XYZ file of C-alpha atoms in Angstrom:
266
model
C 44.162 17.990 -172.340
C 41.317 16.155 -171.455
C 37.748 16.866 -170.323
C 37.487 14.663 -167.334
C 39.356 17.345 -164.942
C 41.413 17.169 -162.337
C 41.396 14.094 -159.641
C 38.367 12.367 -161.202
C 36.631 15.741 -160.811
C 34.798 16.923 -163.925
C 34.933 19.942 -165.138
C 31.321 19.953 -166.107
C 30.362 19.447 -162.954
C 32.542 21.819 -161.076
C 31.971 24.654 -163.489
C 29.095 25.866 -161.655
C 31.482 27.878 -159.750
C 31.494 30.177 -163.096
C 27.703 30.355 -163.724
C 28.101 34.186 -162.731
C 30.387 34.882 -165.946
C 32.569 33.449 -168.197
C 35.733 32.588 -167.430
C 35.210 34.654 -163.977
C 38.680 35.981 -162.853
C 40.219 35.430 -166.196
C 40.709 38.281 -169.207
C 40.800 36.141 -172.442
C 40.316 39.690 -174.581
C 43.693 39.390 -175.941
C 42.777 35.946 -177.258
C 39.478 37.166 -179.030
C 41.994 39.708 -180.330
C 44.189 37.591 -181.588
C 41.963 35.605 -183.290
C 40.210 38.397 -185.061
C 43.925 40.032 -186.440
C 43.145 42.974 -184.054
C 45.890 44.403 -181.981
C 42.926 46.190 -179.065
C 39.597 44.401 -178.387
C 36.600 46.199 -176.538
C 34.186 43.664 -176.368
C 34.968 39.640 -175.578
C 32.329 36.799 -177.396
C 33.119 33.584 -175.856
C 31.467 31.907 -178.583
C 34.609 33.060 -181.062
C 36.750 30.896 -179.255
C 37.320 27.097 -180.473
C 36.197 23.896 -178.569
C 39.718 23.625 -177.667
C 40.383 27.523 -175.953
C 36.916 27.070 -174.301
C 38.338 23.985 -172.699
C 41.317 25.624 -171.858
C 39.768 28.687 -170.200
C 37.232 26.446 -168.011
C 39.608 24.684 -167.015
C 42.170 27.186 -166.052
C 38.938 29.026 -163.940
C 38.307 26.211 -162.251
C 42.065 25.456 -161.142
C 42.433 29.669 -160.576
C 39.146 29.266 -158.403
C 40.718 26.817 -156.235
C 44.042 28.300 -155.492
C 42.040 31.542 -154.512
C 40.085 29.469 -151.960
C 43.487 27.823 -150.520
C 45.294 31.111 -150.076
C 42.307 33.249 -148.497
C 42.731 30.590 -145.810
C 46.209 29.842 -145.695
C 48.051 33.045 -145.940
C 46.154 35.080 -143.208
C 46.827 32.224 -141.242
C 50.164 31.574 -141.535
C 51.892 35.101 -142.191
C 49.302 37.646 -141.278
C 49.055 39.019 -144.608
C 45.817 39.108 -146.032
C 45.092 37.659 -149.451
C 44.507 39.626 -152.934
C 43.172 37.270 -155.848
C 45.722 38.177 -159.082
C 44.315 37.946 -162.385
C 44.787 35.663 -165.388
C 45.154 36.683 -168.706
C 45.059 33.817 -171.502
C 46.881 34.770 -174.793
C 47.937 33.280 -178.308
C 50.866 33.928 -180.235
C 52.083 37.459 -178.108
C 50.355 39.488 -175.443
C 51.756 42.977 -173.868
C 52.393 43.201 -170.207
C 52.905 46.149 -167.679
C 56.234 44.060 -166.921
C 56.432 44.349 -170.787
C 55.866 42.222 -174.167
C 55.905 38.400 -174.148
C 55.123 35.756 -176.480
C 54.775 31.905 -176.042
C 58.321 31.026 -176.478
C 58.727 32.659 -172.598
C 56.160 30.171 -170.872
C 53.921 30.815 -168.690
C 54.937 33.993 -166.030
C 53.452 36.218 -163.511
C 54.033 40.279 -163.756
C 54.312 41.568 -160.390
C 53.731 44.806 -161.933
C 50.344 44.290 -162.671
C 49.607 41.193 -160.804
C 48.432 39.271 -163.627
C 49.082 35.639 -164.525
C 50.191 35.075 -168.272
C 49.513 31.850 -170.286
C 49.555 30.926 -173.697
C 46.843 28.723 -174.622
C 48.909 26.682 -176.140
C 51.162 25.769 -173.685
C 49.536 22.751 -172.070
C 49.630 21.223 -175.682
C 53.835 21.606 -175.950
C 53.773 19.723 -172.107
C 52.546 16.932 -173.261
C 53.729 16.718 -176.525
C 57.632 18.395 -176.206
C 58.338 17.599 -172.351
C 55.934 14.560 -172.004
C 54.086 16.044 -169.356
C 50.924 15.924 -169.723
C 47.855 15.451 -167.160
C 45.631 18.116 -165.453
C 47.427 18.055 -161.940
C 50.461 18.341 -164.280
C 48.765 21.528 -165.637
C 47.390 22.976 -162.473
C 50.603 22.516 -161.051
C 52.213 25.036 -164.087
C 49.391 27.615 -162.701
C 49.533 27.048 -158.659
C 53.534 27.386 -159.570
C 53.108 30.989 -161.076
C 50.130 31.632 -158.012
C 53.379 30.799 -156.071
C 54.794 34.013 -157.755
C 51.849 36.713 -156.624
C 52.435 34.966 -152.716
C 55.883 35.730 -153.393
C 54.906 39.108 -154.230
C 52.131 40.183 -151.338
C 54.570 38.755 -148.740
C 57.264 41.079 -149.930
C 60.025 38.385 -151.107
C 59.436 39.604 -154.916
C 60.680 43.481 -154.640
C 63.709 42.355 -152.223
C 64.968 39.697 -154.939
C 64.488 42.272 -157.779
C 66.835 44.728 -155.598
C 69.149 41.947 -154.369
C 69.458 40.495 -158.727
C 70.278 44.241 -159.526
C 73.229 44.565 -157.678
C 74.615 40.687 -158.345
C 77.101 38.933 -160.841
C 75.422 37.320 -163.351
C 75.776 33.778 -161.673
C 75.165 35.049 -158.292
C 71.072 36.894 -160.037
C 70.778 33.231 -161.703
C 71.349 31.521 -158.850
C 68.872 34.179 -156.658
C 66.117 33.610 -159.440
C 66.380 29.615 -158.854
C 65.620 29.963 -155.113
C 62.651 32.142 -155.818
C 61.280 29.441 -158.631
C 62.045 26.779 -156.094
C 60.154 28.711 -153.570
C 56.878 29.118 -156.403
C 57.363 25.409 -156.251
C 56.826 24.689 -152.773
C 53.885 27.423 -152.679
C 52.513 24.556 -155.458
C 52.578 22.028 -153.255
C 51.091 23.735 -150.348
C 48.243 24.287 -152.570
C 48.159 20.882 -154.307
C 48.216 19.498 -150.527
C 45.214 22.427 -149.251
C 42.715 21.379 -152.337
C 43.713 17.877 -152.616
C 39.853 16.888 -150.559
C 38.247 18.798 -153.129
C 39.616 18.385 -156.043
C 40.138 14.119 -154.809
C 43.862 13.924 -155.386
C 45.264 10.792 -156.101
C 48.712 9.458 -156.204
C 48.684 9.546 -159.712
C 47.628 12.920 -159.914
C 50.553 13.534 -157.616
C 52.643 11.890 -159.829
C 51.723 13.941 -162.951
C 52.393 16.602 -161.365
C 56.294 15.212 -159.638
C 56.242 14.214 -163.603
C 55.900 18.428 -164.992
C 58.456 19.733 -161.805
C 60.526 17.589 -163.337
C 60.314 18.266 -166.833
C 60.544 21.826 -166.833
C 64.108 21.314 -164.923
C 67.081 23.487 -166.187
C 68.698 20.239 -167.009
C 66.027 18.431 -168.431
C 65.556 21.423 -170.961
C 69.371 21.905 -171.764
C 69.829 18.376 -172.178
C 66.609 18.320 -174.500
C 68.057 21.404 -176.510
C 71.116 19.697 -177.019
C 73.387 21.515 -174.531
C 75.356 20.361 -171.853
C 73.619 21.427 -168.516
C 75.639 24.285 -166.741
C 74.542 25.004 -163.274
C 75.691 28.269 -163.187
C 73.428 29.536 -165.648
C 70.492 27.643 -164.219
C 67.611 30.171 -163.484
C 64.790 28.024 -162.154
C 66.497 25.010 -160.838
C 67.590 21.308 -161.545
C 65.086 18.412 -162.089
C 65.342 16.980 -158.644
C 65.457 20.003 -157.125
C 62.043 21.150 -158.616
C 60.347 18.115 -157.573
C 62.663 17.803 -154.078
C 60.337 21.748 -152.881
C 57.295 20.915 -154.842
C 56.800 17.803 -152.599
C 58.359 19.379 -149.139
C 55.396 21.539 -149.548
C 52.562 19.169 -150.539
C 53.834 17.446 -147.623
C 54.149 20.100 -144.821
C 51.606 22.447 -146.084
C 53.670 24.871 -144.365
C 55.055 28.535 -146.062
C 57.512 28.568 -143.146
C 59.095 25.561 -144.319
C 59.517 26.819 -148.185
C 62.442 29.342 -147.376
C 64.887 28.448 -150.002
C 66.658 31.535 -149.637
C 67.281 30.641 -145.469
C 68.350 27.228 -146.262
C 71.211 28.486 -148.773
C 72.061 31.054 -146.149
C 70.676 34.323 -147.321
């Protein structure tokens, strides 16, 4: 990843945002933990963490810092529910949830349970070098995407999936989690479209970020692993279809127009 941050702006410059704390919003104890062989840690020291988890972690504030701004604006405004900033939790190797215990192999993911954001530290490293994906909008788009999950949640489309998933054939719950991933996609891009005068979006950074939706498609993965892509067992969507919401919504910057589940008649 590198230092010069997001559309041309610099992370050293837009870090003053975090001169109240470190990495304000985000709980990197279980990364201290790790690193120290502990399984519980009481007390967080920044200065444990190397060059490359600092970078990580100011980056991820700033990009967490921004989404919080967009929302507070746009969600009041467009649904009448009032926003609630999650928080983020970076991890290394495995980290224990309230929606239970995950390690890096999972990704990135959002517990609605606790209303926490997940991410491995290491995980913008395997974008660029597994999926060739790399780029901060490419990254802030992997965190807007899982933002796109707590919306999800507060607006009450989370719980109603969950019940809907229980009671559904397997294909018919994989095929009800790709609508709600395509939906996190097109919260992205209403985000991505909402900070893009800040943060001084360019098309390039656009592209990075058409570049990730498309490299964390169902297809693109199976065909990667080896395996022939079956879209019955897809659970966050095709290629195309990834980048097809995360672009309606950069360019609408509308929720209303992110209903995945209306458009495939649910």
């Amino acid at each position: 990843m590198s230092a010069g941050g997001i559309g041309g702006l610099g992370l050293v410059g837009t870090l003053v945002v975090l001169a109240v704390g470190w990495f304000f919003g985000i709980d990197i104890s279980p990364l201290v933990g790790a690193m120290q062989g502990e399984t519980q840690q009481t007390q967080v020291d920044p200065s444990q963490l190397s060059p490359e988890q600092r970078e990580s972690g100011e980056f991820v504030s700033t990009v967490l810092a921004s989404t919080e701004d967009v929302w507070q604006k746009v969600l009041p405004e467009q649904t009448g529910v009032q926003y609630t900033d999650p928080s983020m939790v970076l991890y290394s190797g495995q980290v224990q949830s309230a929606c239970g215990g995950a390690s890096a192999a999972m990704g990135p993911f959002y517990c609605p349970n606790d209303q926490k954001v997940y991410l491995d530290t290491s995980f913008f490293s395997q974008m660029q070098d597994r999926m060739g994906a790399g780029g901060d909008f490419a990254y802030a788009y992997v965190i807007s995407h899982e933002i796109g999950h707590h919306i999800q949640n507060l607006i009450g489309v989370l719980p109603k999936v969950t019940q809907m998933r229980q009671r559904a054939s397997e294909a018919d719950s994989n095929a009800l989690s790709v609508l709600t991933e395509l939906q996190a996609d097109c919260f992205a891009g209403i985000w991505g479209r909402q900070a893009s005068q800040n943060l001084k979006i360019t098309q390039e950074d656009f592209s990075e970020a058409i570049g990730a939706a498309g490299a964390v498609g169902d297809d693109r993965l199976m065909e990667g692993a080896g395996r022939v892509p079956m879209p019955d067992s897809f659970t966050h969507g095709s290629s195309a279809d990834r980048q097809k919401w995360f672009a309606r919504g950069f360019e609408s910057g509308e929720i209303a127009k992110c209903n995945t589940f209306g458009e495939a008649g649910l």
